[in-house]
Amino acid sequence: MNKTRLEALSDGIFAVVMTLAIFQFKVPAGGNLFSSQLLFMLLIYVTTFIVLASIWNSHHHVLTFLHDQKVDELILWSNHALLLMISLFPFLTVAHATYPHSLSANIGYVLNYIFMWLGISAFSQLIYKKYAPSETLRLRNRKRIKMFFFFFLPGALISIVWLYALPIITILMALSWGRHTDFE
């Protein structure tokens, strides 16, 4: 299959998922746009959007290392697994934002969040190991894994009990994660 088909499918799913999440939010009774509930929901949505944008940036960057325009079944199915986790994000975002004190909603959101980061890291590692042994990609993967274990994973686990940990970690990671100026 041609790489551009994989990119088109991925871009379409990212666009739909990033849009769908906001459509699920409702204006609170009384129309108070500054209620604590609505502000928390907005914070969770912004966090979700930043995560998806960061993962899309990383996904796009990793695919630039595939110099061959053809992709095989391994790349396709790895990409599909990542897209499955991404497509679950709107549902889990709304559950988490609507029921912030529900342990199952928080755990579902955090687990999906973790699996998405692991998914993009595994996808990137697959491209590096099997298809594009680039020093730039190897170093980027190493940095991604360190950030995951030292910042993101602890922040995600803390957010199960303190809701604001994940948004803070997400914004800090996004500031350094998605900058890819060293394309090969």
mmCIF file of C-alpha atoms in Angstrom:
data_model
loop_
_atom_site.group_PDB
_atom_site.id
_atom_site.type_symbol
_atom_site.label_atom_id
_atom_site.label_comp_id
_atom_site.label_asym_id
_atom_site.label_seq_id
_atom_site.Cartn_x
_atom_site.Cartn_y
_atom_site.Cartn_z
ATOM 1 C CA MET A 1 0.000 0.000 0.000
ATOM 2 C CA ASN A 2 1.124 3.532 -0.672
ATOM 3 C CA LYS A 3 2.294 5.567 2.345
ATOM 4 C CA THR A 4 0.045 8.491 1.377
ATOM 5 C CA ARG A 5 -3.052 6.331 1.938
ATOM 6 C CA LEU A 6 -1.891 5.567 5.476
ATOM 7 C CA GLU A 7 -1.246 9.270 6.073
ATOM 8 C CA ALA A 8 -4.658 10.247 4.686
ATOM 9 C CA LEU A 9 -6.503 7.751 6.895
ATOM 10 C CA SER A 10 -4.530 8.821 9.952
ATOM 11 C CA ASP A 11 -5.019 12.531 9.289
ATOM 12 C CA GLY A 12 -8.756 12.006 8.807
ATOM 13 C CA ILE A 13 -9.150 10.086 12.058
ATOM 14 C CA PHE A 14 -7.100 12.631 13.991
ATOM 15 C CA ALA A 15 -9.226 15.481 12.572
ATOM 16 C CA VAL A 16 -12.519 13.779 13.408
ATOM 17 C CA VAL A 17 -11.421 12.771 16.918
ATOM 18 C CA MET A 18 -10.094 16.251 17.708
ATOM 19 C CA THR A 19 -13.428 17.733 16.611
ATOM 20 C CA LEU A 20 -15.783 15.174 18.165
ATOM 21 C CA ALA A 21 -14.586 15.704 21.713
ATOM 22 C CA ILE A 22 -15.877 19.282 21.914
ATOM 23 C CA PHE A 23 -19.309 18.387 20.512
ATOM 24 C CA GLN A 24 -19.996 16.203 23.542
ATOM 25 C CA PHE A 25 -19.831 19.083 26.013
ATOM 26 C CA LYS A 26 -23.087 20.781 26.979
ATOM 27 C CA VAL A 27 -23.670 24.269 28.334
ATOM 28 C CA PRO A 28 -24.565 23.909 32.022
ATOM 29 C CA ALA A 29 -28.073 24.663 33.277
ATOM 30 C CA GLY A 30 -28.452 28.385 33.782
ATOM 31 C CA GLY A 31 -25.888 29.145 31.078
ATOM 32 C CA ASN A 32 -23.063 29.966 33.491
ATOM 33 C CA LEU A 33 -20.004 29.718 31.243
ATOM 34 C CA PHE A 34 -17.698 30.329 34.196
ATOM 35 C CA SER A 35 -18.954 27.550 36.437
ATOM 36 C CA SER A 36 -16.253 25.386 37.971
ATOM 37 C CA GLN A 37 -17.708 22.326 36.237
ATOM 38 C CA LEU A 38 -17.551 23.901 32.783
ATOM 39 C CA LEU A 39 -14.069 25.308 33.380
ATOM 40 C CA PHE A 40 -12.858 21.857 34.438
ATOM 41 C CA MET A 41 -14.449 20.329 31.333
ATOM 42 C CA LEU A 42 -12.729 22.938 29.201
ATOM 43 C CA LEU A 43 -9.389 22.172 30.876
ATOM 44 C CA ILE A 44 -9.826 18.467 30.124
ATOM 45 C CA TYR A 45 -10.777 19.218 26.516
ATOM 46 C CA VAL A 46 -7.736 21.488 26.036
ATOM 47 C CA THR A 47 -5.548 18.780 27.584
ATOM 48 C CA THR A 48 -7.021 16.204 25.201
ATOM 49 C CA PHE A 49 -6.541 18.480 22.214
ATOM 50 C CA ILE A 50 -2.894 19.135 23.144
ATOM 51 C CA VAL A 51 -2.271 15.400 23.561
ATOM 52 C CA LEU A 52 -3.829 14.606 20.194
ATOM 53 C CA ALA A 53 -1.944 17.419 18.474
ATOM 54 C CA SER A 54 1.337 16.238 20.024
ATOM 55 C CA ILE A 55 0.714 12.653 18.968
ATOM 56 C CA TRP A 56 -0.260 13.774 15.459
ATOM 57 C CA ASN A 57 2.952 15.832 15.254
ATOM 58 C CA SER A 58 5.005 12.841 16.362
ATOM 59 C CA HIS A 59 3.132 10.514 13.996
ATOM 60 C CA HIS A 60 3.734 12.851 11.061
ATOM 61 C CA HIS A 61 7.397 13.201 11.990
ATOM 62 C CA VAL A 62 7.930 9.440 12.280
ATOM 63 C CA LEU A 63 6.334 8.828 8.875
ATOM 64 C CA THR A 64 8.797 11.225 7.253
ATOM 65 C CA PHE A 65 11.497 8.659 8.011
ATOM 66 C CA LEU A 66 9.820 6.130 5.725
ATOM 67 C CA HIS A 67 11.621 7.036 2.554
ATOM 68 C CA ASP A 68 10.016 4.168 0.673
ATOM 69 C CA GLN A 69 6.508 5.116 -0.425
ATOM 70 C CA LYS A 70 5.176 1.610 0.272
ATOM 71 C CA VAL A 71 4.064 0.350 3.674
ATOM 72 C CA ASP A 72 3.580 -3.259 4.699
ATOM 73 C CA GLU A 73 1.096 -5.071 6.938
ATOM 74 C CA LEU A 74 3.177 -4.563 10.084
ATOM 75 C CA ILE A 75 3.155 -0.792 9.684
ATOM 76 C CA LEU A 76 -0.551 -0.793 8.771
ATOM 77 C CA TRP A 77 -1.648 -2.808 11.790
ATOM 78 C CA SER A 78 0.634 -0.910 14.158
ATOM 79 C CA ASN A 79 -0.892 2.306 12.869
ATOM 80 C CA HIS A 80 -4.423 0.901 13.211
ATOM 81 C CA ALA A 81 -3.764 -0.063 16.832
ATOM 82 C CA LEU A 82 -2.634 3.502 17.550
ATOM 83 C CA LEU A 83 -5.687 4.919 15.771
ATOM 84 C CA LEU A 84 -7.980 2.665 17.832
ATOM 85 C CA MET A 85 -6.638 4.158 21.059
ATOM 86 C CA ILE A 86 -6.955 7.646 19.614
ATOM 87 C CA SER A 87 -10.550 7.073 18.530
ATOM 88 C CA LEU A 88 -11.528 6.102 22.098
ATOM 89 C CA PHE A 89 -10.280 9.413 23.451
ATOM 90 C CA PRO A 90 -13.436 11.566 22.893
ATOM 91 C CA PHE A 91 -15.617 9.119 24.841
ATOM 92 C CA LEU A 92 -13.134 8.843 27.706
ATOM 93 C CA THR A 93 -12.529 12.604 27.717
ATOM 94 C CA VAL A 94 -16.232 13.306 28.179
ATOM 95 C CA ALA A 95 -16.590 10.594 30.841
ATOM 96 C CA HIS A 96 -13.618 12.014 32.742
ATOM 97 C CA ALA A 97 -14.775 15.627 32.413
ATOM 98 C CA THR A 98 -18.409 14.899 33.255
ATOM 99 C CA TYR A 99 -17.661 12.632 36.219
ATOM 100 C CA PRO A 100 -14.326 13.934 37.574
ATOM 101 C CA HIS A 101 -14.696 12.096 40.883
ATOM 102 C CA SER A 102 -15.485 8.727 39.297
ATOM 103 C CA LEU A 103 -12.537 6.420 39.809
ATOM 104 C CA SER A 104 -13.428 4.300 36.762
ATOM 105 C CA ALA A 105 -13.753 7.375 34.499
ATOM 106 C CA ASN A 106 -10.395 8.692 35.720
ATOM 107 C CA ILE A 107 -8.666 5.335 35.339
ATOM 108 C CA GLY A 108 -10.153 4.834 31.852
ATOM 109 C CA TYR A 109 -8.973 8.271 30.729
ATOM 110 C CA VAL A 110 -5.502 7.841 32.224
ATOM 111 C CA LEU A 111 -5.041 4.308 30.848
ATOM 112 C CA ASN A 112 -6.056 5.354 27.353
ATOM 113 C CA TYR A 113 -3.735 8.337 27.659
ATOM 114 C CA ILE A 114 -0.859 6.052 28.688
ATOM 115 C CA PHE A 115 -1.602 3.543 25.924
ATOM 116 C CA MET A 116 -1.631 6.312 23.304
ATOM 117 C CA TRP A 117 1.827 7.506 24.378
ATOM 118 C CA LEU A 118 3.099 3.944 24.468
ATOM 119 C CA GLY A 119 1.485 3.366 21.070
ATOM 120 C CA ILE A 120 3.212 6.288 19.364
ATOM 121 C CA SER A 121 6.493 5.311 21.041
ATOM 122 C CA ALA A 122 6.165 1.697 19.858
ATOM 123 C CA PHE A 123 5.180 2.840 16.342
ATOM 124 C CA SER A 124 8.207 5.113 16.220
ATOM 125 C CA GLN A 125 10.487 2.373 17.500
ATOM 126 C CA LEU A 126 9.136 -0.050 14.883
ATOM 127 C CA ILE A 127 9.885 2.417 12.090
ATOM 128 C CA TYR A 128 13.371 2.996 13.492
ATOM 129 C CA LYS A 129 14.282 -0.664 14.068
ATOM 130 C CA LYS A 130 12.855 -2.195 10.920
ATOM 131 C CA TYR A 131 12.621 0.489 8.257
ATOM 132 C CA ALA A 132 14.655 3.626 8.973
ATOM 133 C CA PRO A 133 17.702 3.229 11.218
ATOM 134 C CA SER A 134 18.193 6.971 11.601
ATOM 135 C CA GLU A 135 20.289 8.418 14.406
ATOM 136 C CA THR A 136 17.857 11.344 14.672
ATOM 137 C CA LEU A 137 14.906 9.002 15.160
ATOM 138 C CA ARG A 138 16.845 6.831 17.614
ATOM 139 C CA LEU A 139 17.684 9.853 19.760
ATOM 140 C CA ARG A 140 14.110 11.153 19.537
ATOM 141 C CA ASN A 141 12.787 7.748 20.652
ATOM 142 C CA ARG A 142 15.191 7.677 23.586
ATOM 143 C CA LYS A 143 14.079 11.171 24.659
ATOM 144 C CA ARG A 144 10.409 10.176 24.260
ATOM 145 C CA ILE A 145 10.860 7.096 26.475
ATOM 146 C CA LYS A 146 12.721 9.060 29.171
ATOM 147 C CA MET A 147 10.029 11.739 29.237
ATOM 148 C CA PHE A 148 7.361 9.087 29.480
ATOM 149 C CA PHE A 149 8.862 7.307 32.487
ATOM 150 C CA PHE A 150 10.145 10.337 34.383
ATOM 151 C CA PHE A 151 7.352 12.847 33.774
ATOM 152 C CA PHE A 152 4.288 11.513 32.084
ATOM 153 C CA LEU A 153 3.709 8.186 33.842
ATOM 154 C CA PRO A 154 4.094 9.605 37.386
ATOM 155 C CA GLY A 155 1.879 12.575 36.435
ATOM 156 C CA ALA A 156 -0.754 10.280 34.943
ATOM 157 C CA LEU A 157 -0.831 8.077 38.034
ATOM 158 C CA ILE A 158 -1.000 11.090 40.367
ATOM 159 C CA SER A 159 -3.902 12.461 38.317
ATOM 160 C CA ILE A 160 -6.073 9.537 39.382
ATOM 161 C CA VAL A 161 -6.242 11.166 42.819
ATOM 162 C CA TRP A 162 -5.400 14.810 41.929
ATOM 163 C CA LEU A 163 -7.212 15.770 38.728
ATOM 164 C CA TYR A 164 -4.959 18.653 37.755
ATOM 165 C CA ALA A 165 -1.690 16.689 37.569
ATOM 166 C CA LEU A 166 -2.317 15.355 34.060
ATOM 167 C CA PRO A 167 -3.166 18.727 32.468
ATOM 168 C CA ILE A 168 -0.050 20.275 34.011
ATOM 169 C CA ILE A 169 2.210 17.438 32.828
ATOM 170 C CA THR A 170 0.586 17.456 29.382
ATOM 171 C CA ILE A 171 1.199 21.135 28.820
ATOM 172 C CA LEU A 172 4.806 20.864 30.033
ATOM 173 C CA MET A 173 5.458 17.845 27.816
ATOM 174 C CA ALA A 174 3.831 19.471 24.798
ATOM 175 C CA LEU A 175 6.168 22.432 25.123
ATOM 176 C CA SER A 176 9.162 20.177 24.573
ATOM 177 C CA TRP A 177 7.763 17.050 22.884
ATOM 178 C CA GLY A 178 6.422 18.165 19.545
ATOM 179 C CA ARG A 179 9.288 20.301 18.254
ATOM 180 C CA HIS A 180 10.753 18.426 15.316
ATOM 181 C CA THR A 181 13.106 20.745 13.505
ATOM 182 C CA ASP A 182 15.701 18.150 12.630
ATOM 183 C CA PHE A 183 13.997 16.299 9.786
ATOM 184 C CA GLU A 184 16.296 14.155 7.679
#
